[in-house]
Amino acid sequence: MKFFSQSFLYDDPWPIVSLAFFLRYPNPYASHVLSCDVISREFTPSGSLLTTRLILKTATLPRWAPKGIISRSESLILEESEVDPHGKVVRCLTRNLEHVKAMQVHETQTFSQVGEGRTLQTTEARIVSGFGWGLTRQIENYGLARFRKNVQRSREGVALILDLIRQARMQPMTVGSSYLNPTSASRFTTKPRAFDKSASQPHQFPETGDPSLQT
């Protein structure tokens, strides 16, 4: 089992960073993300917003991994988040629903307000492989190294969306326009993909499920 923990301080207010986090797909630093579907969204009696999203990502293993260790080259990720507007904190849990024997990654992220106009992001992850055959440690080390890279790329993606939000705030709003035009980030991607849509045809959840190579 491998563990990861890292904190990062944004020089942007919590509401803007939280918005950028939920709008982070698509972006040119997340080419491994194929789709993002909102499964459910509701308010709690205390006013917190609960959201469940299903994210489809590419799934790859190194060349030294045995053939057939994963059944397909894609993986479903479950993302469960809570936005607490009173405590000014976002909590997000993600885990992979497929290929859990090869590797399970359980990720926790929090975004909390720090003073005036700054936001602290904390990321923690637990990486576990149950594959065996003398490859457990090797697979876990690979997963940890890849997770570190994904965290950095995710941060760069959020930074890009933050920049687009700043640009949007500087321009006058017209009737019927959105706060952030989705095509602003889409133009950086190499091919069109569908993101953040209500799932008209829900994905089938595997019977086994646990953590994710998130971010």
Short mmCIF file of C-alpha atoms in Angstrom, two decimals:
data_model
loop_
_atom_site.label_atom_id
_atom_site.label_comp_id
_atom_site.label_asym_id
_atom_site.label_seq_id
_atom_site.Cartn_x
_atom_site.Cartn_y
_atom_site.Cartn_z
CA MET A 1 0.00 0.00 0.00
CA LYS A 2 1.26 3.46 -0.96
CA PHE A 3 0.14 6.82 0.39
CA PHE A 4 0.21 10.30 -1.11
CA SER A 5 -0.41 13.65 0.57
CA GLN A 6 0.09 17.17 -0.77
CA SER A 7 -1.23 20.69 -0.18
CA PHE A 8 -1.35 23.67 -2.52
CA LEU A 9 -2.38 27.29 -1.93
CA TYR A 10 -4.29 29.20 -4.63
CA ASP A 11 -4.17 32.99 -4.68
CA ASP A 12 -7.85 33.02 -5.64
CA PRO A 13 -11.01 33.16 -3.48
CA TRP A 14 -12.74 29.92 -2.52
CA PRO A 15 -15.92 30.43 -4.63
CA ILE A 16 -13.87 30.88 -7.82
CA VAL A 17 -11.52 27.94 -7.16
CA SER A 18 -14.50 25.71 -6.32
CA LEU A 19 -16.19 26.71 -9.58
CA ALA A 20 -13.00 26.00 -11.55
CA PHE A 21 -12.71 22.57 -9.93
CA PHE A 22 -16.18 21.52 -11.12
CA LEU A 23 -15.58 23.03 -14.59
CA ARG A 24 -12.11 21.50 -15.01
CA TYR A 25 -13.15 19.09 -17.79
CA PRO A 26 -12.38 19.41 -20.64
CA ASN A 27 -8.90 20.92 -20.61
CA PRO A 28 -5.69 20.17 -22.52
CA TYR A 29 -4.04 18.65 -19.43
CA ALA A 30 -6.76 15.99 -19.08
CA SER A 31 -6.65 14.19 -22.42
CA HIS A 32 -7.11 10.90 -20.52
CA VAL A 33 -10.62 11.98 -19.48
CA LEU A 34 -13.16 10.76 -22.05
CA SER A 35 -16.47 11.83 -20.49
CA CYS A 36 -18.03 13.22 -17.32
CA ASP A 37 -21.68 12.56 -16.42
CA VAL A 38 -23.68 14.04 -13.55
CA ILE A 39 -25.51 11.10 -11.95
CA SER A 40 -27.22 12.97 -9.12
CA ARG A 41 -27.28 16.41 -7.51
CA GLU A 42 -29.20 17.50 -4.41
CA PHE A 43 -29.16 19.92 -1.48
CA THR A 44 -29.00 18.77 2.13
CA PRO A 45 -31.24 20.36 4.80
CA SER A 46 -28.22 22.38 5.96
CA GLY A 47 -27.71 23.83 2.48
CA SER A 48 -24.74 21.78 1.26
CA LEU A 49 -24.71 20.66 -2.39
CA LEU A 50 -24.11 16.93 -2.95
CA THR A 51 -23.04 15.82 -6.43
CA THR A 52 -22.22 12.39 -7.83
CA ARG A 53 -20.44 12.19 -11.17
CA LEU A 54 -19.30 9.24 -13.26
CA ILE A 55 -16.05 9.90 -15.11
CA LEU A 56 -14.69 7.71 -17.90
CA LYS A 57 -10.91 7.71 -18.27
CA THR A 58 -8.33 5.80 -20.23
CA ALA A 59 -6.66 2.98 -18.30
CA THR A 60 -3.07 2.09 -19.08
CA LEU A 61 -0.36 -0.05 -17.53
CA PRO A 62 3.39 -0.16 -18.24
CA ARG A 63 4.86 -2.49 -20.84
CA TRP A 64 6.22 -4.84 -18.20
CA ALA A 65 2.70 -5.59 -16.90
CA PRO A 66 1.33 -9.03 -17.89
CA LYS A 67 -1.16 -9.08 -20.74
CA GLY A 68 -4.77 -9.33 -19.64
CA ILE A 69 -4.17 -7.70 -16.25
CA ILE A 70 -6.97 -5.25 -17.15
CA SER A 71 -10.00 -6.21 -19.21
CA ARG A 72 -10.23 -3.01 -21.27
CA SER A 73 -8.39 0.26 -21.88
CA GLU A 74 -10.97 2.43 -20.09
CA SER A 75 -12.00 2.79 -16.46
CA LEU A 76 -15.06 4.23 -14.72
CA ILE A 77 -14.36 6.61 -11.84
CA LEU A 78 -16.94 7.54 -9.22
CA GLU A 79 -16.69 11.10 -7.87
CA GLU A 80 -18.75 12.12 -4.83
CA SER A 81 -18.53 15.72 -3.65
CA GLU A 82 -20.01 18.07 -1.08
CA VAL A 83 -19.97 21.86 -1.32
CA ASP A 84 -20.48 23.46 2.09
CA PRO A 85 -21.15 27.18 1.44
CA HIS A 86 -21.36 28.01 5.15
CA GLY A 87 -18.06 26.41 6.14
CA LYS A 88 -16.57 27.41 2.78
CA VAL A 89 -15.17 23.96 2.01
CA VAL A 90 -15.46 21.45 -0.84
CA ARG A 91 -14.92 17.77 -0.04
CA CYS A 92 -14.47 15.29 -2.87
CA LEU A 93 -13.98 11.51 -2.79
CA THR A 94 -13.08 9.51 -5.89
CA ARG A 95 -12.49 5.82 -6.53
CA ASN A 96 -12.18 3.54 -9.54
CA LEU A 97 -14.99 1.07 -10.14
CA GLU A 98 -13.03 -1.17 -12.52
CA HIS A 99 -9.65 -2.96 -12.57
CA VAL A 100 -9.71 -2.95 -8.77
CA LYS A 101 -7.66 -6.14 -8.46
CA ALA A 102 -4.84 -4.66 -10.50
CA MET A 103 -4.97 -1.32 -8.68
CA GLN A 104 -7.30 0.52 -6.32
CA VAL A 105 -6.86 4.26 -5.81
CA HIS A 106 -8.94 6.10 -3.24
CA GLU A 107 -8.50 9.87 -3.41
CA THR A 108 -9.72 12.61 -1.08
CA GLN A 109 -9.58 16.31 -1.97
CA THR A 110 -10.61 19.34 0.05
CA PHE A 111 -10.75 22.99 -0.94
CA SER A 112 -11.07 25.37 2.01
CA GLN A 113 -10.97 29.14 2.39
CA VAL A 114 -7.80 30.49 3.99
CA GLY A 115 -7.99 34.10 5.08
CA GLU A 116 -9.23 36.60 2.52
CA GLY A 117 -8.99 35.67 -1.13
CA ARG A 118 -6.95 32.44 -0.85
CA THR A 119 -7.87 28.75 -1.08
CA LEU A 120 -6.04 25.72 0.31
CA GLN A 121 -6.25 22.46 -1.62
CA THR A 122 -5.34 19.23 0.18
CA THR A 123 -5.00 15.96 -1.73
CA GLU A 124 -4.58 12.55 -0.13
CA ALA A 125 -4.59 9.14 -1.79
CA ARG A 126 -4.23 5.46 -0.93
CA ILE A 127 -2.96 3.13 -3.67
CA VAL A 128 -3.33 -0.64 -3.32
CA SER A 129 -2.71 -3.55 -5.69
CA GLY A 130 -4.08 -7.02 -5.06
CA PHE A 131 -2.62 -8.58 -8.18
CA GLY A 132 0.08 -10.64 -6.48
CA TRP A 133 2.53 -12.77 -8.49
CA GLY A 134 5.41 -10.72 -7.09
CA LEU A 135 4.19 -7.58 -8.87
CA THR A 136 2.24 -5.92 -6.06
CA ARG A 137 4.98 -3.49 -4.99
CA GLN A 138 5.97 -2.74 -8.59
CA ILE A 139 2.38 -1.92 -9.58
CA GLU A 140 1.87 0.24 -6.49
CA ASN A 141 5.08 2.18 -7.17
CA TYR A 142 3.94 2.73 -10.75
CA GLY A 143 0.54 3.90 -9.54
CA LEU A 144 2.08 6.34 -7.07
CA ALA A 145 4.41 7.84 -9.69
CA ARG A 146 1.56 8.21 -12.16
CA PHE A 147 -0.70 9.72 -9.51
CA ARG A 148 1.92 12.39 -8.73
CA LYS A 149 2.01 13.35 -12.41
CA ASN A 150 -1.78 13.45 -12.62
CA VAL A 151 -1.99 15.74 -9.58
CA GLN A 152 0.33 18.23 -11.26
CA ARG A 153 -1.55 18.08 -14.55
CA SER A 154 -4.87 18.45 -12.74
CA ARG A 155 -3.57 21.57 -11.00
CA GLU A 156 -2.48 23.01 -14.34
CA GLY A 157 -5.94 22.27 -15.74
CA VAL A 158 -7.65 24.05 -12.84
CA ALA A 159 -5.26 26.99 -13.29
CA LEU A 160 -6.31 27.23 -16.94
CA ILE A 161 -10.00 27.26 -16.02
CA LEU A 162 -9.30 29.90 -13.36
CA ASP A 163 -7.71 32.07 -16.03
CA LEU A 164 -10.74 31.62 -18.30
CA ILE A 165 -13.06 32.57 -15.44
CA ARG A 166 -11.04 35.73 -14.80
CA GLN A 167 -11.31 36.62 -18.48
CA ALA A 168 -15.07 35.98 -18.44
CA ARG A 169 -15.53 38.23 -15.41
CA MET A 170 -13.85 41.08 -17.26
CA GLN A 171 -16.36 40.91 -20.13
CA PRO A 172 -19.99 42.15 -20.02
CA MET A 173 -22.69 39.47 -19.76
CA THR A 174 -25.36 39.31 -22.47
CA VAL A 175 -28.84 37.85 -22.19
CA GLY A 176 -28.70 34.07 -22.46
CA SER A 177 -24.93 33.86 -22.09
CA SER A 178 -23.22 31.55 -19.59
CA TYR A 179 -20.69 32.59 -16.96
CA LEU A 180 -18.00 30.52 -18.64
CA ASN A 181 -18.34 29.43 -22.25
CA PRO A 182 -17.48 25.68 -22.38
CA THR A 183 -15.90 26.12 -25.80
CA SER A 184 -13.24 28.33 -24.25
CA ALA A 185 -11.56 25.26 -22.76
CA SER A 186 -12.72 22.87 -25.49
CA ARG A 187 -10.71 24.69 -28.13
CA PHE A 188 -7.51 23.50 -26.47
CA THR A 189 -8.39 19.82 -26.79
CA THR A 190 -7.32 17.67 -29.71
CA LYS A 191 -10.70 16.06 -30.32
CA PRO A 192 -14.29 16.79 -29.24
CA ARG A 193 -15.71 14.93 -26.25
CA ALA A 194 -18.90 15.18 -24.21
CA PHE A 195 -18.54 16.43 -20.64
CA ASP A 196 -20.79 17.12 -17.66
CA LYS A 197 -24.01 15.92 -19.21
CA SER A 198 -26.93 14.27 -17.48
CA ALA A 199 -26.64 10.59 -18.28
CA SER A 200 -29.49 9.65 -20.60
CA GLN A 201 -28.12 6.11 -20.75
CA PRO A 202 -26.52 5.38 -17.36
CA HIS A 203 -23.36 3.28 -17.29
CA GLN A 204 -23.58 -0.19 -15.79
CA PHE A 205 -21.73 -0.31 -12.48
CA PRO A 206 -19.46 -3.33 -11.99
CA GLU A 207 -20.23 -5.58 -9.03
CA THR A 208 -16.81 -4.90 -7.52
CA GLY A 209 -15.71 -1.40 -6.79
CA ASP A 210 -13.20 0.69 -4.96
CA PRO A 211 -10.71 3.57 -5.39
CA SER A 212 -9.37 5.57 -8.38
CA LEU A 213 -6.50 7.07 -10.30
CA GLN A 214 -8.33 10.32 -10.08
CA THR A 215 -7.42 13.91 -10.74
#
